[in-house]
Short mmCIF file of C-alpha atoms in Angstrom, two decimals:
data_model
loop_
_atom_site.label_atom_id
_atom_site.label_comp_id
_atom_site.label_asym_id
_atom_site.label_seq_id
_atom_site.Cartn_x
_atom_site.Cartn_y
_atom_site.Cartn_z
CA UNK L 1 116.15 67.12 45.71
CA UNK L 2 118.99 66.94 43.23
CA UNK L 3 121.01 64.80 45.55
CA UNK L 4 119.26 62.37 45.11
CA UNK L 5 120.93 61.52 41.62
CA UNK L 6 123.83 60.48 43.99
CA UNK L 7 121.35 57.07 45.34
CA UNK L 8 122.73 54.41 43.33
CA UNK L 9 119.67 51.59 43.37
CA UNK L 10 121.84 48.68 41.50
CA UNK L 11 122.76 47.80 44.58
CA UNK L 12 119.02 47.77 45.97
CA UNK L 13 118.66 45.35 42.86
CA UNK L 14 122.01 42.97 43.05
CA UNK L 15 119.77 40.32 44.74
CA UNK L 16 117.83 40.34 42.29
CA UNK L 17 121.27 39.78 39.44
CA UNK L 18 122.17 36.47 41.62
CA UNK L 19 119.46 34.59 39.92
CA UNK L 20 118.14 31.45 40.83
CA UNK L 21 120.46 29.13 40.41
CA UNK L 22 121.86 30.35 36.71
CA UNK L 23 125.27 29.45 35.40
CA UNK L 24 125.47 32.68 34.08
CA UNK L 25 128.94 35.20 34.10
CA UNK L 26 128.59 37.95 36.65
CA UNK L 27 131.43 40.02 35.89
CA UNK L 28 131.22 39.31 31.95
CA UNK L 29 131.42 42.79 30.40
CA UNK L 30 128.56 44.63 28.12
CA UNK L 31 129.89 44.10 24.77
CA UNK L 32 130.36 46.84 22.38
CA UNK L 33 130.64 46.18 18.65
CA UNK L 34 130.96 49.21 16.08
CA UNK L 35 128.65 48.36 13.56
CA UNK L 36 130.23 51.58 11.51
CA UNK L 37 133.34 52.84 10.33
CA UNK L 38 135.74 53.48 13.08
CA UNK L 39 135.80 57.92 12.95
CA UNK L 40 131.72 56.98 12.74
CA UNK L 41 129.66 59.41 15.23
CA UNK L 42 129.01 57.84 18.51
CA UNK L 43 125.59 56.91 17.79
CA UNK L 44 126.15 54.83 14.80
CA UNK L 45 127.61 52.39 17.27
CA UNK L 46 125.03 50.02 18.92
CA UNK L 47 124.80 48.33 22.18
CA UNK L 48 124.80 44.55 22.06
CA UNK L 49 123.78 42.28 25.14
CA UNK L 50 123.56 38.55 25.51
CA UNK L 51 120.47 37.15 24.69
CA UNK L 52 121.86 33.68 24.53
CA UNK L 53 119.57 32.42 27.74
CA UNK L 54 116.51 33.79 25.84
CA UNK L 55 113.68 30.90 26.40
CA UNK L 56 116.21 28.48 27.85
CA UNK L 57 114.66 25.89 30.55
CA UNK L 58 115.25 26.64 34.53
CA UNK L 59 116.88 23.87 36.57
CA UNK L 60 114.07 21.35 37.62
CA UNK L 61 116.07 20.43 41.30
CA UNK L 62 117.90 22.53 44.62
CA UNK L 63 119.55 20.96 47.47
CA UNK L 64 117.12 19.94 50.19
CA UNK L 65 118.02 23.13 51.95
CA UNK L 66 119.64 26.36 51.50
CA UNK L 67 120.74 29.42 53.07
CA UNK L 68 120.73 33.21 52.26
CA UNK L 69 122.45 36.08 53.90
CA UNK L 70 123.85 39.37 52.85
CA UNK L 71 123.87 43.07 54.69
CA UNK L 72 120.58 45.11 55.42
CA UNK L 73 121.02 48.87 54.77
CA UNK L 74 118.24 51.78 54.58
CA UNK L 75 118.06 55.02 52.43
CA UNK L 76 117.64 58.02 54.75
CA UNK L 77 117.58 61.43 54.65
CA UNK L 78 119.93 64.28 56.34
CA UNK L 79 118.41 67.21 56.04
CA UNK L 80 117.46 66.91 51.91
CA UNK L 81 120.48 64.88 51.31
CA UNK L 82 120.40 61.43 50.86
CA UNK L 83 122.70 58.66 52.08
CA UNK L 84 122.98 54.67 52.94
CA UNK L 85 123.12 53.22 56.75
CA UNK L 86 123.46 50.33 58.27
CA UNK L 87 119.66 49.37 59.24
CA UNK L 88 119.35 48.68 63.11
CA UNK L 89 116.76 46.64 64.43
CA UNK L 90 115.55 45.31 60.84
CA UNK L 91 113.52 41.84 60.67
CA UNK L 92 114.24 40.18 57.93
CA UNK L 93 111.88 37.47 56.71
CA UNK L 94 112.54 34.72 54.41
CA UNK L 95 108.92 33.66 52.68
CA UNK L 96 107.26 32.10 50.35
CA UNK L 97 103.57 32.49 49.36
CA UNK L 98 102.28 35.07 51.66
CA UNK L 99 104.53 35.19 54.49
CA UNK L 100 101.94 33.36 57.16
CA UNK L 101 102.48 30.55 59.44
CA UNK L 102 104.87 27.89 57.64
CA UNK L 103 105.05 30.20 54.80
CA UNK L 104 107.15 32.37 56.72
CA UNK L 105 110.45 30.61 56.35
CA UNK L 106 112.58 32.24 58.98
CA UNK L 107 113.19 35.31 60.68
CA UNK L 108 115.81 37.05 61.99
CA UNK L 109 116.13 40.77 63.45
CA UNK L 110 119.47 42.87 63.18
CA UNK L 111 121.34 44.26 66.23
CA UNK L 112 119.88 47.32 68.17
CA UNK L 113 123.56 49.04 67.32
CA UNK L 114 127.35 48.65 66.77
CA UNK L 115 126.90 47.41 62.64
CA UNK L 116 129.38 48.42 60.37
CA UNK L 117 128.82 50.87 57.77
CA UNK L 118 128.94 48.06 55.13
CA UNK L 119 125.16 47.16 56.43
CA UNK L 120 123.89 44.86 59.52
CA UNK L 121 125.46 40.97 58.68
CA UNK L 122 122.15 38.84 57.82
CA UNK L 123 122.25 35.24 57.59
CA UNK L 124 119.19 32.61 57.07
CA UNK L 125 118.73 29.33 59.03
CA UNK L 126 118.45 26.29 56.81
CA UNK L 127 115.38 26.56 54.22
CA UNK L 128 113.83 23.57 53.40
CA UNK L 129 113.08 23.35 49.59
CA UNK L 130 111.51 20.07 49.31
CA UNK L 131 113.95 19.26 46.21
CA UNK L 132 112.88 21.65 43.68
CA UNK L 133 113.59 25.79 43.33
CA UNK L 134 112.20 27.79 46.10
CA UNK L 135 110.05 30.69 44.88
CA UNK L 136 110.44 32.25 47.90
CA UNK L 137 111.34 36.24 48.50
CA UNK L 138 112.80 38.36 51.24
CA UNK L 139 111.24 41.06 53.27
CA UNK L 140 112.46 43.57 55.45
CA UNK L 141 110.21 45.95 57.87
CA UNK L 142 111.25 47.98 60.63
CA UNK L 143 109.35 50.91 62.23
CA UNK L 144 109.47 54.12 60.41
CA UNK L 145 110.59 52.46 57.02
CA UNK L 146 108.87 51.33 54.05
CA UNK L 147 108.49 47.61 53.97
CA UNK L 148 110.35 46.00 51.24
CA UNK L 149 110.09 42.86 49.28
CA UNK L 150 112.94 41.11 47.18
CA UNK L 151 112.11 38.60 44.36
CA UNK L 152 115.01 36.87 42.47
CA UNK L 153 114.68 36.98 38.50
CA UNK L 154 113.86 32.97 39.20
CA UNK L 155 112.66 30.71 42.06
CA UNK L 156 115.84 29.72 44.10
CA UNK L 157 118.19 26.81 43.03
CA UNK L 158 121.21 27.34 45.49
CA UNK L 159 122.22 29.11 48.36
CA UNK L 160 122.41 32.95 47.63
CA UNK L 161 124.84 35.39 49.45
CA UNK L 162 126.24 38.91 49.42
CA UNK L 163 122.29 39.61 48.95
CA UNK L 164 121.82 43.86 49.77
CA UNK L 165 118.52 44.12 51.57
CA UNK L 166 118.06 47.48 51.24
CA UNK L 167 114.79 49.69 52.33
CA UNK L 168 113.74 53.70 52.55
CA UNK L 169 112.86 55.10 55.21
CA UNK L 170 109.21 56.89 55.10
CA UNK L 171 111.04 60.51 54.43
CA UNK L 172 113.49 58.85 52.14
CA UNK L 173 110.66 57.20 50.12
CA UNK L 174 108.76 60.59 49.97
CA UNK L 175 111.69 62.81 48.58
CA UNK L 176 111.81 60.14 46.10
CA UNK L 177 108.93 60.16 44.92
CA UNK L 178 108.64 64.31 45.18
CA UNK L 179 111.68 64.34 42.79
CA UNK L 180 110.50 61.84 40.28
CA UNK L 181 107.15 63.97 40.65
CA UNK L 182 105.16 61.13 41.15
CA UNK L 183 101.97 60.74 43.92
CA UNK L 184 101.78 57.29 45.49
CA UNK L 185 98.73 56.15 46.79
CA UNK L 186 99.32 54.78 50.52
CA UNK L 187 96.86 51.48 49.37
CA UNK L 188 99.12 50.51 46.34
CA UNK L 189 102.65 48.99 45.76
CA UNK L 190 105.80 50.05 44.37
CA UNK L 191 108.06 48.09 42.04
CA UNK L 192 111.57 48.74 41.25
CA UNK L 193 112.58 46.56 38.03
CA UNK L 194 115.84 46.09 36.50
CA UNK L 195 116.60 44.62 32.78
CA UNK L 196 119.45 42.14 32.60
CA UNK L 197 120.80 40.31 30.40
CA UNK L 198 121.88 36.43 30.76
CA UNK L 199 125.51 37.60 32.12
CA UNK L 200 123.27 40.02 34.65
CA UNK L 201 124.59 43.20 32.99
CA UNK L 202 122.22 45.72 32.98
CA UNK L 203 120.00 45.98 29.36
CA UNK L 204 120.96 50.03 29.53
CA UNK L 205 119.28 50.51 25.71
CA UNK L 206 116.39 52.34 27.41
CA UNK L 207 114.88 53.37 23.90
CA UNK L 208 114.36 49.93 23.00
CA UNK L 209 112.99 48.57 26.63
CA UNK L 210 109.36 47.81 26.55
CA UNK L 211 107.82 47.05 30.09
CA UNK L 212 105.00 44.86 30.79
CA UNK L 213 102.90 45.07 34.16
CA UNK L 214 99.54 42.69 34.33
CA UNK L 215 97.25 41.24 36.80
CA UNK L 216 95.49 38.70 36.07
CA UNK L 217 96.09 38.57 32.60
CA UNK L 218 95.18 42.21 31.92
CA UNK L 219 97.60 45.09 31.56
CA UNK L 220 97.24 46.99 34.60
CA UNK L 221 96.05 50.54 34.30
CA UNK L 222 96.49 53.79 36.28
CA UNK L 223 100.04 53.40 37.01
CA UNK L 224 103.16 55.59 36.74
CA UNK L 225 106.46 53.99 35.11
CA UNK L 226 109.67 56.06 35.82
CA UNK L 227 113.15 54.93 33.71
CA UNK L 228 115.42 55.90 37.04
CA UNK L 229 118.54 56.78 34.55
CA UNK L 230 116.80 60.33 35.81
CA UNK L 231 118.51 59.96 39.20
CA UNK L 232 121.91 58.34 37.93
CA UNK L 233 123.04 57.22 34.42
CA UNK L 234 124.42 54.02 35.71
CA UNK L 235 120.88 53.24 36.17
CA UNK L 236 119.55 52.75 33.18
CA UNK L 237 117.77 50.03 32.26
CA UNK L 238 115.94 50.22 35.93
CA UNK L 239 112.57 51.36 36.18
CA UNK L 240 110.16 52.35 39.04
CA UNK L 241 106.56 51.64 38.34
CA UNK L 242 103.88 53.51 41.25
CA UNK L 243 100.30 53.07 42.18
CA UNK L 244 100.55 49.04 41.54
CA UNK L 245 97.34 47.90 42.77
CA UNK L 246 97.97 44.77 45.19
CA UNK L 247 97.91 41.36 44.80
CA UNK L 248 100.32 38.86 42.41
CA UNK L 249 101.53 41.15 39.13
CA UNK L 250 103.43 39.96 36.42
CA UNK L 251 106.62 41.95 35.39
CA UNK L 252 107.71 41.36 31.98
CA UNK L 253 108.81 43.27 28.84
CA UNK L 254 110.75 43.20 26.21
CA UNK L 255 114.41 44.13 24.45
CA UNK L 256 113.63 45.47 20.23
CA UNK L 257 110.65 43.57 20.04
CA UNK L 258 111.92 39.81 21.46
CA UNK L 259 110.09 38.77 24.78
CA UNK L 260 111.83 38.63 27.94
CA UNK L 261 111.31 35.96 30.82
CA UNK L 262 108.28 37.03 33.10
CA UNK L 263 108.20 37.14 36.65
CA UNK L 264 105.17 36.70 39.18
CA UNK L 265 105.66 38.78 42.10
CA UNK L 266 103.33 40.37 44.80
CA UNK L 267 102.42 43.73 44.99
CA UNK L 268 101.40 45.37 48.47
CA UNK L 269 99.97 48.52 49.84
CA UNK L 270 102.64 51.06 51.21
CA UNK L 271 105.17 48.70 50.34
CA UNK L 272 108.47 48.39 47.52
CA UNK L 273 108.69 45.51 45.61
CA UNK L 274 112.15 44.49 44.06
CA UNK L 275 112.87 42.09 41.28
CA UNK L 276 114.78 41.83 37.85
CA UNK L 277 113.96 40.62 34.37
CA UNK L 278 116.13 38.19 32.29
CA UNK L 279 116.18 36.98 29.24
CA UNK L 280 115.69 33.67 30.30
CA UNK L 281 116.89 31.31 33.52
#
């Protein structure tokens, strides 16, 4: 199952990098500053990120509605190798809460064929947000995948797009988790979590990543965290966390010791659960 070091999941997580309404730089570069002479060995140089959003405040209003679309792809597997498709005949759910009655935002189902290999075009109807963020999330089920649930870093100030909804399918999922070695309990969650830092550049200093899972207060025990630089390099700073018990968990952590900004998602059985972790708004 080597091939599946060639599954990028940044993309899985880019939702999660447009925020919730942030003014931060997208494209602004990790910074590297040699904190050694200049024929120093590579590690006496050190990674530096920006922390400058660290325990900022979030914006307080939205507009009284707004949209979010993007392109809904699936992880499958050919044979043992993996790849990305357009996902047919997805529903895509925009929620809030749990997803029942008027919590369940809108829904809309991609065509039965003919998307292009970019992913199936997805596009929200107007969400009503009352005037404040929406804490709302995305989730995408179709038959024979693994049901998967987005969270932004923050609740939702502005319209999102280019947002990747991307899901496994049930054989996809289990080579996964056969070549990360891991056994996941049908009845629990999984969460995929990236660290990024206020311009949404991945925190990549593994060694210094601390990660945080709690319900109710109370670290949760009996899970298994995975750093997923295993399957590709570009992904460190990403982590996969199995056997999450369900119901709301907190995801939080921490960069050399200084507290990141928490997030409140849910965590449900036979399900993926994707979010990021800031520094602040």
């Amino acid at each position: 199952m080597g091939t599946f070091r060639s599954i990028s999941v940044v993309s899985i997580l880019a939702f999660a990098a447009c925020g919730g309404g942030s003014d931060a730089k997208p494209d602004a570069p990790v910074i590297i500053i040699p904190d050694a002479a200049i024929d120093a060995p590579p590690d006496a140089f050190e990674p530096q990120f920006d922390l400058s959003c660290r325990g900022n405040t979030g914006p307080t209003t939205a507009p009284p509605t707004i949209t979010l679309s993007g392109a809904v792809n699936e992880v499958v597997l050919n044979g043992v190798t993996p790849s990305v498709q357009a996902s047919h005949a997805a529903t895509v759910d925009a929620c809030k809460n749990n997803c029942v009655d008027a919590d369940k935002l809108d829904t809309k189902v991609t065509p039965a064929s003919g998307c292009p290999s970019t992913g199936c075009a997805y596009e929200s109807g107007n969400l009503s947000t009352g005037g404040v963020p929406l804490d709302g999330y995305l989730r995408t089920t179709k038959t024979n995948n693994r049901t998967t649930y987005v969270y932004p870093p923050a609740p939702i100030a502005a319209s999102l797009a280019m947002i990747p909804v991307l899901s496994f399918t049930n054989g996809a999922f289990s080579g996964l988790s056969l070549f990360l070695s891991v056994t996941q309990d049908p009845a629990k969650g999984m969460l995929l979590v990236a660290f990024l830092d206020c311009a949404n550049m991945p925190i990549s200093d593994t060694a210094n990543i601390t990660l945080s899972i709690k319900q109710n207060g109370v670290a949760v025990q009996g899970t298994t965290e995975k750093d997923l630089s295993a399957l590709a390099p570009q992904l460190a700073g990403t982590f996969g966390v199995f056997n999450v018990p369900v119901g709301a968990t907190e995801v939080g952590g921490s960069y050399k010791g200084m507290a990141l900004r928490a997030r409140v998602v849910g965590s449900f059985a036979a399900s993926s659960t994707l979010t990021a972790i800031r520094p602040g708004f």
